[in-house]
Coordinates of N, CA and C and ligand atoms in Angstrom, one line a residue:
X1017 N 13.1 -50.3 9.4 CA 13.9 -49.7 8.3 C 15.4 -48.5 9.3
X1018 N 15.3 -48.4 10.2 CA 16.1 -47.6 11.6 C 18.0 -48.0 10.1
X1019 N 18.0 -49.3 9.9 CA 19.2 -50.0 9.8 C 19.6 -49.9 8.2
X1020 N 18.9 -49.2 7.3 CA 18.7 -48.2 6.1 C 19.1 -47.0 6.5
X1021 N 18.8 -46.1 7.2 CA 18.8 -44.7 7.6 C 20.2 -44.6 8.4
X1022 N 20.8 -46.0 8.7 CA 22.0 -45.8 9.1 C 23.2 -46.1 8.4
X1023 N 22.8 -46.8 7.2 CA 23.7 -47.6 5.9 C 23.6 -46.1 5.9
X1024 N 22.5 -44.9 5.4 CA 22.6 -43.9 4.5 C 23.6 -42.9 5.6
X1025 N 23.4 -42.8 6.6 CA 24.3 -41.9 7.7 C 25.9 -42.9 7.3
X1026 N 26.2 -43.5 7.5 CA 27.5 -44.2 7.0 C 27.6 -44.7 5.9
X1027 N 27.3 -43.9 5.0 CA 27.9 -44.3 3.1 C 27.9 -42.2 3.3
X1028 N 26.9 -41.6 4.2 CA 27.1 -40.0 4.2 C 28.6 -39.3 5.2
X1029 N 29.0 -40.1 5.8 CA 30.1 -40.3 6.7 C 31.1 -40.7 5.9
X1030 N 31.3 -41.6 5.2 CA 32.4 -42.2 4.0 C 32.8 -41.1 3.1
X1031 N 31.4 -40.6 2.4 CA 31.5 -39.0 1.6 C 32.3 -38.4 2.2
X1032 N 32.0 -37.8 3.4 CA 32.0 -36.6 4.1 C 34.3 -37.0 4.7
X1033 N 34.8 -38.3 4.9 CA 35.4 -38.5 5.3 C 36.4 -38.6 4.0
X1034 N 36.4 -38.7 2.7 CA 36.6 -38.7 1.5 C 36.6 -37.7 1.0
X1035 N 35.6 -36.6 1.3 CA 36.1 -35.3 0.6 C 37.1 -34.3 1.8
X1036 N 37.0 -34.7 3.1 CA 38.2 -34.0 3.7 C 39.1 -34.7 3.5
X1037 N 39.6 -35.3 2.8 CA 40.6 -36.4 3.2 C 41.3 -35.7 1.5
X1038 N 40.6 -34.9 1.0 CA 41.8 -34.6 -0.3 C 40.7 -35.0 -1.3
X1039 N 40.2 -35.8 -1.2 CA 40.0 -36.5 -2.2 C 38.9 -36.3 -3.1
X1040 N 38.4 -36.7 -4.2 CA 37.1 -36.1 -5.4 C 36.6 -37.0 -5.2
X1041 N 35.1 -37.2 -5.5 CA 34.0 -38.1 -6.1 C 33.6 -37.8 -7.1
X1042 N 33.8 -39.0 -8.0 CA 32.7 -38.4 -9.3 C 31.7 -39.8 -9.4
X1043 N 30.8 -39.7 -9.2 CA 29.9 -40.1 -8.8 C 29.3 -40.7 -10.6
X1044 N 29.3 -42.3 -10.4 CA 28.4 -42.5 -12.1 C 27.7 -43.3 -11.7
X1045 N 26.6 -43.0 -11.6 CA 25.2 -43.7 -11.3 C 24.8 -44.6 -12.2
X1046 N 25.1 -44.4 -13.2 CA 25.2 -45.4 -14.2 C 25.4 -47.3 -14.7
X1047 N 27.3 -46.5 -14.0 CA 27.8 -48.0 -13.8 C 28.0 -48.4 -11.7
X1048 N 27.3 -47.4 -11.4 CA 27.0 -47.8 -9.7 C 28.0 -47.5 -9.4
X1049 N 29.1 -47.3 -10.0 CA 30.7 -47.3 -9.0 C 31.7 -45.3 -8.9
X1050 N 31.9 -45.4 -8.6 CA 32.6 -44.1 -7.4 C 34.2 -44.3 -8.6
X1051 N 34.7 -43.3 -9.3 CA 36.0 -42.5 -9.8 C 36.8 -41.8 -8.4
X1052 N 37.8 -42.3 -8.0 CA 38.6 -41.4 -6.8 C 40.1 -40.8 -7.8
X1053 N 40.3 -39.5 -7.0 CA 41.1 -38.9 -7.4 C 42.2 -39.2 -6.5
X1054 N 43.3 -38.7 -5.9 CA 43.7 -38.9 -4.7 C 42.8 -40.1 -3.7
X1055 N 43.5 -40.9 -3.7 CA 42.8 -41.6 -2.5 C 43.9 -42.2 -1.6
X1056 N 43.3 -42.5 0.3 CA 43.8 -42.8 0.8 C 42.7 -44.0 2.2
X1057 N 42.4 -44.9 0.6 CA 41.6 -46.1 0.8 C 42.4 -46.9 1.3
X1058 N 42.4 -48.6 2.2 CA 42.8 -49.8 1.9 C 44.3 -49.3 3.0
X1059 N 45.7 -50.6 2.6 CA 46.7 -50.3 3.4 C 47.2 -51.5 4.0
X1060 N 47.7 -51.8 5.0 CA 48.0 -53.1 4.6 C 47.3 -53.8 6.4
X1061 N 47.0 -55.5 6.1 CA 46.2 -55.7 7.1 C 47.3 -56.7 7.9
X1062 N 46.9 -57.5 9.1 CA 47.0 -58.7 9.6 C 45.8 -59.5 10.2
X1063 N 44.9 -60.8 8.9 CA 44.5 -61.1 10.0 C 44.4 -62.6 9.8
X1064 N 43.5 -63.2 10.6 CA 43.3 -64.5 10.2 C 42.3 -64.9 9.0
X1065 N 42.5 -66.3 8.1 CA 41.7 -66.6 7.5 C 40.9 -67.8 7.9
X1066 N 39.8 -68.6 6.9 CA 38.7 -69.1 7.7 C 39.2 -70.7 7.7
X1067 N 40.6 -70.9 7.8 CA 41.3 -72.0 7.5 C 42.3 -71.7 9.0
X1068 N 42.2 -70.6 9.6 CA 43.2 -70.3 10.8 C 44.3 -70.2 10.4
X1069 N 44.8 -69.5 9.2 CA 45.9 -69.4 8.8 C 46.1 -67.8 9.1
X1070 N 47.0 -67.3 9.3 CA 47.3 -66.0 9.3 C 47.7 -65.6 7.9
X1071 N 47.2 -64.3 7.8 CA 47.3 -63.7 6.2 C 47.8 -62.4 6.1
X1072 N 48.1 -62.2 5.2 CA 48.4 -60.5 5.6 C 47.9 -59.6 3.8
X1073 N 47.7 -58.5 4.2 CA 47.5 -58.1 2.2 C 48.8 -58.6 1.2
X1074 N 49.9 -58.8 1.8 CA 51.0 -59.6 0.6 C 50.8 -60.5 0.1
X1075 N 49.9 -61.2 0.9 CA 48.7 -62.1 0.5 C 48.5 -62.4 -0.9
X1076 N 47.5 -61.3 -0.7 CA 47.0 -61.2 -1.9 C 47.1 -60.5 -3.2
X1077 N 49.3 -60.0 -3.4 CA 49.7 -59.0 -4.4 C 49.1 -59.5 -5.6
X1078 N 49.3 -59.3 -6.5 CA 49.3 -60.1 -7.6 C 47.6 -60.1 -8.4
X1079 N 46.9 -60.0 -7.3 CA 45.2 -60.3 -6.9 C 44.6 -58.9 -6.7
X1080 N 43.3 -58.7 -8.0 CA 42.2 -57.8 -7.2 C 41.7 -58.0 -6.8
X1081 N 41.6 -57.8 -5.2 CA 40.4 -57.9 -3.6 C 39.8 -56.7 -3.8
X1082 N 38.0 -57.8 -3.8 CA 37.0 -57.1 -3.7 C 36.7 -57.7 -2.0
X1083 N 36.8 -56.5 -1.2 CA 36.4 -56.6 0.0 C 35.0 -55.7 0.2
X1084 N 34.2 -56.8 1.0 CA 33.6 -56.5 2.0 C 33.8 -56.6 3.5
X1085 N 33.2 -55.5 4.4 CA 33.2 -55.7 5.4 C 31.7 -56.0 6.6
X1086 N 31.3 -56.8 7.1 CA 30.6 -57.0 7.7 C 30.6 -58.5 9.3
X1087 N 29.3 -59.0 9.4 CA 29.7 -59.8 10.2 C 28.4 -61.2 9.5
X1088 N 29.0 -62.4 10.3 CA 28.2 -63.6 10.1 C 26.8 -64.2 10.7
X1089 N 26.3 -63.0 12.1 CA 25.1 -63.0 12.3 C 24.3 -61.6 12.2
X1090 N 24.8 -61.4 10.5 CA 23.9 -59.9 10.1 C 22.4 -60.5 9.7
X1091 N 21.8 -59.9 9.9 CA 20.6 -60.7 9.9 C 20.2 -60.2 7.9
X1092 N 20.6 -59.5 7.1 CA 20.2 -59.0 6.0 C 21.0 -58.4 5.2
X1093 N 21.9 -57.9 5.4 CA 22.5 -56.5 5.2 C 23.6 -57.3 4.0
X1094 N 24.3 -57.7 5.1 CA 25.3 -59.0 4.9 C 25.3 -59.5 3.8
X1095 N 24.2 -61.3 4.0 CA 23.9 -61.7 3.0 C 23.3 -61.2 1.7
X1096 N 22.9 -60.3 1.7 CA 22.2 -59.5 0.3 C 23.3 -58.9 -0.3
X1097 N 24.0 -58.4 0.2 CA 25.8 -57.9 -0.1 C 26.2 -58.6 -0.8
X1098 N 26.4 -60.1 0.0 CA 27.9 -61.1 -0.6 C 26.9 -61.7 -1.3
X1099 N 25.5 -62.2 -1.8 CA 24.8 -62.2 -2.8 C 25.1 -61.6 -4.1
X1100 N 24.8 -60.4 -4.4 CA 25.0 -59.8 -4.9 C 26.3 -59.4 -5.4
X1101 N 27.8 -59.8 -4.5 CA 29.0 -60.2 -5.2 C 29.4 -61.3 -6.0
X1102 N 28.6 -62.2 -4.9 CA 28.2 -63.8 -6.0 C 28.1 -63.5 -7.5
X1103 N 26.6 -63.2 -7.3 CA 25.8 -63.0 -8.7 C 27.0 -62.5 -9.6
X1104 N 27.9 -61.6 -8.9 CA 28.2 -60.5 -10.3 C 29.5 -61.0 -11.0
X1105 N 29.9 -62.3 -9.0 CA 31.5 -62.8 -10.0 C 30.7 -63.9 -10.9
X1106 N 29.8 -64.9 -11.3 CA 29.4 -65.7 -11.6 C 29.1 -65.0 -12.9
X1107 N 29.4 -64.1 -13.7 CA 29.1 -63.0 -14.9 C 30.3 -62.6 -15.3
X1108 N 31.3 -63.3 -14.6 CA 32.6 -62.8 -15.3 C 33.3 -64.0 -15.1
X1109 N 33.8 -63.9 -16.9 CA 34.7 -65.1 -17.8 C 35.2 -65.5 -16.6
X1110 N 35.8 -66.9 -16.8 CA 37.0 -67.4 -16.2 C 38.5 -67.1 -16.2
X1111 N 38.7 -66.3 -17.2 CA 40.0 -65.2 -16.6 C 39.6 -64.6 -16.2
X1112 N 39.1 -63.7 -16.3 CA 38.7 -62.3 -15.7 C 38.7 -63.3 -13.8
X1113 N 37.8 -64.2 -13.5 CA 37.2 -64.2 -12.4 C 38.9 -64.9 -11.3
X1114 N 39.4 -65.5 -12.9 CA 41.0 -65.7 -12.2 C 41.7 -65.0 -11.5
X1115 N 41.8 -63.5 -11.7 CA 41.7 -62.3 -10.9 C 41.6 -61.7 -10.3
X1116 N 40.3 -62.0 -9.6 CA 39.7 -61.4 -8.3 C 39.6 -62.5 -7.4
X1117 N 40.0 -62.4 -6.0 CA 40.1 -63.0 -4.7 C 38.5 -62.3 -4.1
X1118 N 37.5 -62.6 -3.7 CA 36.9 -61.9 -3.2 C 36.7 -62.2 -1.5
X1119 N 36.7 -61.6 -0.3 CA 36.9 -61.3 0.6 C 35.9 -60.5 1.3
X1120 N 35.7 -61.2 2.7 CA 34.6 -60.8 3.4 C 35.7 -60.6 4.8
X1121 N 35.7 -59.3 5.2 CA 36.8 -59.4 6.8 C 35.2 -59.0 7.7
X1122 N 35.1 -59.4 8.8 CA 34.5 -59.5 9.5 C 35.1 -58.7 10.4
X1123 N 33.9 -57.7 11.4 CA 33.6 -56.8 12.3 C 33.0 -57.2 13.3
X1124 N 33.1 -58.2 13.8 CA 33.0 -58.6 14.5 C 33.8 -59.8 14.8
X1125 N 34.8 -59.1 16.2 CA 35.3 -60.1 16.3 C 35.2 -61.2 17.7
X1126 N 34.1 -61.1 18.1 CA 33.9 -61.4 19.4 C 33.3 -63.0 18.7
X1127 N 32.4 -63.0 18.1 CA 31.8 -64.7 17.7 C 32.1 -64.5 16.6
X1128 N 33.0 -63.6 15.2 CA 33.3 -64.4 13.8 C 34.9 -65.4 14.1
X1129 N 34.8 -66.6 14.6 CA 36.0 -67.3 14.7 C 36.0 -68.0 13.4
X1130 N 37.3 -68.1 13.1 CA 38.2 -68.9 11.5 C 36.5 -70.0 11.3
X1131 N 36.1 -70.5 12.4 CA 35.6 -71.8 12.0 C 33.8 -71.5 11.9
X1132 N 33.5 -70.3 12.4 CA 32.5 -69.6 12.1 C 32.4 -69.0 10.5
X1133 N 33.5 -68.3 10.0 CA 33.5 -68.2 8.5 C 33.5 -69.0 7.5
X1134 N 34.4 -69.7 8.2 CA 34.7 -71.2 7.3 C 33.2 -72.1 7.3
X1135 N 32.1 -71.4 8.0 CA 31.1 -72.4 7.8 C 30.1 -71.2 6.9
X1136 N 30.6 -70.1 6.9 CA 29.3 -68.9 6.4 C 30.3 -68.7 4.8
X1137 N 31.6 -68.5 4.5 CA 32.0 -68.1 3.5 C 31.0 -69.0 2.3
X1138 N 31.2 -70.0 2.2 CA 30.8 -71.0 1.6 C 29.2 -71.0 0.6
X1139 N 29.1 -70.4 1.5 CA 26.8 -70.5 1.3 C 27.2 -69.3 0.2
X1140 N 27.8 -68.6 0.0 CA 27.7 -67.3 -0.8 C 28.6 -67.6 -2.0
X1141 N 30.0 -67.9 -2.4 CA 31.0 -68.4 -3.0 C 32.0 -69.2 -3.1
X1142 N 32.1 -70.0 -4.1 CA 33.7 -71.2 -3.7 C 34.9 -70.2 -3.5
X1143 N 35.3 -69.1 -4.4 CA 36.5 -68.5 -3.6 C 36.5 -67.5 -2.7
X1144 N 35.1 -67.5 -2.2 CA 35.5 -66.3 -0.8 C 35.9 -66.7 0.2
X1145 N 36.8 -65.7 0.4 CA 37.6 -65.4 1.8 C 37.4 -65.1 3.0
X1146 N 36.9 -65.5 4.0 CA 36.3 -64.9 4.9 C 38.0 -64.3 6.0
X1147 N 37.4 -63.7 6.6 CA 38.9 -62.3 7.2 C 38.1 -62.0 8.7
X1148 N 39.2 -62.7 9.9 CA 38.7 -61.8 11.3 C 39.9 -61.8 11.7
X1149 N 39.8 -60.6 12.8 CA 41.1 -61.1 13.4 C 41.4 -60.3 15.2
X1150 N 42.1 -60.0 16.1 CA 41.6 -59.5 17.2 C 40.5 -58.2 16.9
X1151 N 40.1 -57.7 18.7 CA 39.7 -56.2 17.9 C 40.6 -55.5 17.6
X1152 N 41.6 -55.3 17.7 CA 43.0 -54.6 17.1 C 43.0 -54.7 16.2
X1153 N 43.1 -56.0 15.7 CA 43.6 -55.5 14.2 C 41.9 -55.7 13.3
X1154 N 40.6 -55.6 14.1 CA 39.8 -55.4 13.1 C 39.7 -53.7 12.9
X1155 N 40.1 -53.3 14.1 CA 39.8 -51.7 14.4 C 40.6 -50.8 13.4
X1156 N 41.7 -51.8 13.2 CA 42.8 -51.1 12.1 C 42.7 -51.3 10.8
X1157 N 41.8 -52.7 10.8 CA 41.7 -52.7 9.0 C 40.6 -51.9 8.9
X1158 N 39.9 -51.6 9.2 CA 38.3 -50.9 9.3 C 38.8 -49.7 9.2
X1159 N 39.7 -49.0 10.2 CA 40.0 -47.8 9.7 C 40.4 -47.6 8.6
X1160 N 41.2 -48.0 7.8 CA 42.6 -48.6 6.6 C 41.3 -48.3 5.4
X1161 N 40.2 -48.5 5.8 CA 39.2 -48.9 4.6 C 38.1 -47.7 4.7
X1162 N 37.6 -47.2 5.9 CA 37.2 -45.9 6.3 C 36.3 -46.6 6.5
X1163 N 36.1 -47.6 6.8 CA 34.9 -48.5 6.9 C 34.5 -48.3 8.5
X1164 N 32.7 -48.3 8.5 CA 32.2 -48.2 10.1 C 31.5 -49.2 10.5
X1165 N 32.0 -49.3 12.1 CA 31.0 -50.4 12.5 C 30.5 -50.0 13.5
X1166 N 30.1 -50.7 14.4 CA 29.8 -50.4 15.9 C 28.7 -51.5 16.7
X1167 N 28.7 -51.7 17.7 CA 27.7 -52.4 18.5 C 26.8 -51.9 17.9
X1168 N 25.3 -52.6 18.4 CA 24.2 -51.9 18.8 C 24.0 -52.1 19.8
X1169 N 23.7 -51.0 20.8 CA 23.9 -50.9 22.6 C 22.2 -50.9 22.9
X1170 N 22.3 -51.6 23.9 CA 20.8 -51.6 24.6 C 19.8 -52.5 24.3
X1171 N 20.3 -53.6 23.0 CA 19.6 -54.4 22.1 C 20.5 -56.4 23.1
X1172 N 21.6 -55.6 23.8 CA 22.3 -57.0 23.9 C 21.8 -58.3 24.7
X1173 N 22.4 -59.2 24.9 CA 21.2 -60.3 25.5 C 22.6 -61.3 25.0
X1174 N 23.5 -61.4 26.0 CA 24.5 -62.7 25.4 C 25.3 -62.1 23.8
X1175 N 24.8 -63.5 23.5 CA 25.1 -63.4 22.0 C 24.2 -62.7 20.9
X1176 N 23.0 -62.4 21.4 CA 22.4 -62.0 20.3 C 22.2 -60.3 20.4
X1177 N 23.1 -59.7 20.2 CA 23.7 -58.7 19.7 C 23.8 -58.4 18.1
X1178 N 23.2 -56.7 17.5 CA 23.6 -57.2 16.5 C 24.8 -55.8 16.3
X1179 N 25.3 -56.0 15.2 CA 26.1 -54.8 14.5 C 25.5 -53.9 13.7
X1180 N 26.0 -52.5 14.0 CA 25.8 -51.5 12.7 C 27.2 -51.5 12.1
X1181 N 27.0 -51.2 10.5 CA 28.2 -51.0 9.9 C 27.6 -50.7 8.3
X1182 N 29.0 -49.9 7.6 CA 28.7 -49.4 6.2 C 28.9 -50.6 5.8
X1183 N 28.5 -50.8 4.9 CA 27.9 -51.7 3.2 C 28.6 -51.4 2.3
X1184 N 29.9 -50.9 1.9 CA 30.7 -50.8 0.5 C 31.8 -52.1 0.2
X1185 N 31.5 -52.5 -0.7 CA 32.2 -53.0 -1.6 C 33.6 -52.8 -2.2
X1186 N 35.0 -52.8 -1.8 CA 35.5 -52.2 -2.5 C 36.4 -53.3 -3.4
X1187 N 37.3 -52.3 -4.3 CA 37.7 -53.1 -5.0 C 39.1 -52.0 -5.2
X1188 N 40.4 -53.1 -4.9 CA 41.5 -53.4 -4.9 C 42.2 -53.8 -5.6
X1189 N 43.8 -53.2 -6.2 CA 44.3 -53.5 -7.6 C 45.2 -54.0 -7.3
X1190 N 45.6 -55.2 -8.3 CA 47.0 -56.3 -8.0 C 47.9 -55.7 -6.9
X1191 N 48.3 -54.6 -7.1 CA 48.8 -53.9 -5.9 C 49.2 -53.1 -5.2
X1192 N 47.3 -53.7 -4.3 CA 46.6 -53.5 -3.4 C 46.2 -52.1 -2.9
X1193 N 46.5 -51.0 -4.3 CA 46.0 -50.4 -4.4 C 44.1 -49.9 -4.5
X1194 N 43.8 -48.6 -4.1 CA 42.1 -48.6 -4.2 C 42.0 -48.3 -5.8
X1195 N 40.9 -49.4 -6.2 CA 40.8 -49.0 -7.9 C 39.0 -48.3 -8.2
X1196 N 38.4 -48.9 -7.6 CA 36.7 -48.5 -7.4 C 35.7 -48.9 -6.2
X1197 N 35.3 -48.5 -5.6 CA 33.8 -49.2 -4.6 C 32.5 -48.8 -4.7
X1198 N 31.8 -49.5 -5.1 CA 30.7 -49.8 -5.0 C 29.4 -49.7 -3.8
X1199 N 28.6 -49.0 -4.2 CA 27.9 -48.5 -3.0 C 26.4 -49.7 -2.4
X1200 N 25.8 -49.5 -1.4 CA 25.2 -50.4 -0.7 C 24.0 -50.2 -2.0
X1201 N 23.6 -51.6 -2.3 CA 22.4 -51.5 -3.3 C 22.9 -51.6 -4.4
X1202 N 24.1 -51.5 -4.8 CA 24.5 -51.7 -6.4 C 24.1 -52.8 -7.0
X1203 N 23.5 -52.7 -8.6 CA 22.9 -54.4 -9.1 C 24.0 -55.5 -9.3
X1204 N 23.8 -57.0 -9.0 CA 24.6 -57.6 -9.8 C 25.8 -56.8 -10.9
X1205 N 24.9 -57.1 -11.9 CA 25.2 -56.8 -13.1 C 25.6 -55.6 -13.7
X1206 N 25.4 -54.3 -12.8 CA 26.0 -53.2 -13.4 C 27.4 -53.3 -12.2
X1207 N 28.0 -54.3 -11.3 CA 29.0 -54.5 -10.7 C 29.3 -55.5 -11.9
X1208 N 28.9 -56.7 -12.4 CA 29.5 -57.5 -13.3 C 30.1 -56.8 -14.0
X1209 N 29.0 -55.6 -14.8 CA 29.8 -55.3 -15.8 C 31.3 -53.8 -15.9
X1210 N 31.2 -53.8 -14.8 CA 31.9 -52.7 -14.3 C 33.6 -53.5 -13.9
X1211 N 33.4 -54.4 -13.3 CA 34.3 -55.2 -12.9 C 34.9 -56.0 -14.5
X1212 N 34.1 -56.0 -15.6 CA 34.6 -57.0 -16.6 C 35.2 -55.7 -17.0
X1213 N 34.7 -54.4 -16.7 CA 35.8 -53.2 -17.8 C 37.4 -52.8 -16.6
X1214 N 37.3 -53.4 -15.8 CA 38.5 -53.1 -15.3 C 39.4 -54.5 -15.2
X1215 N 38.9 -56.3 -15.3 CA 39.7 -56.7 -14.7 C 40.8 -57.5 -16.4
Ligands
LIG2159 NI1 25.7 -57.2 7.2

């Protein structure tokens, strides 16, 4: 349950940062999403996709980005969350689905090479884009999205470490600006309904 406690802490940090950052959250437990007033979530990024191509946020201009931060070695939280995103996308109409690009951004630059992401993303959705970067690029994009991550200390044995990270799915608009986010545990049908309202 330690991981769940950390997710709760990360979620709390997100809300505190959001509040201190002068934006107000209007929670809607029914929709599982949250509307935000004055926003400072998101921003420019430069990363590398799973084919090895350097991409920036502007490559996705004109599409909604559905962004989740995690890492391919994640034993539980990331696979669960990405399965929910995938299930939600599969409930959209083809026209709705065409408007959105699901993106998995790695917070584990040591292990998540483009090749590792190329193996990983097709397990979840054929539209899922896997992005990774240098430690500096990773820190920058996580900071922009107020995403928390940290290597778990004390259990590192070569490659066998885990990462703690916040578990929030962000919906960014065709202009790259924040639209909504889905907290950890949002159900696929709830996410799909909200997406269909927006897209
Ligand atoms: Ni994870």
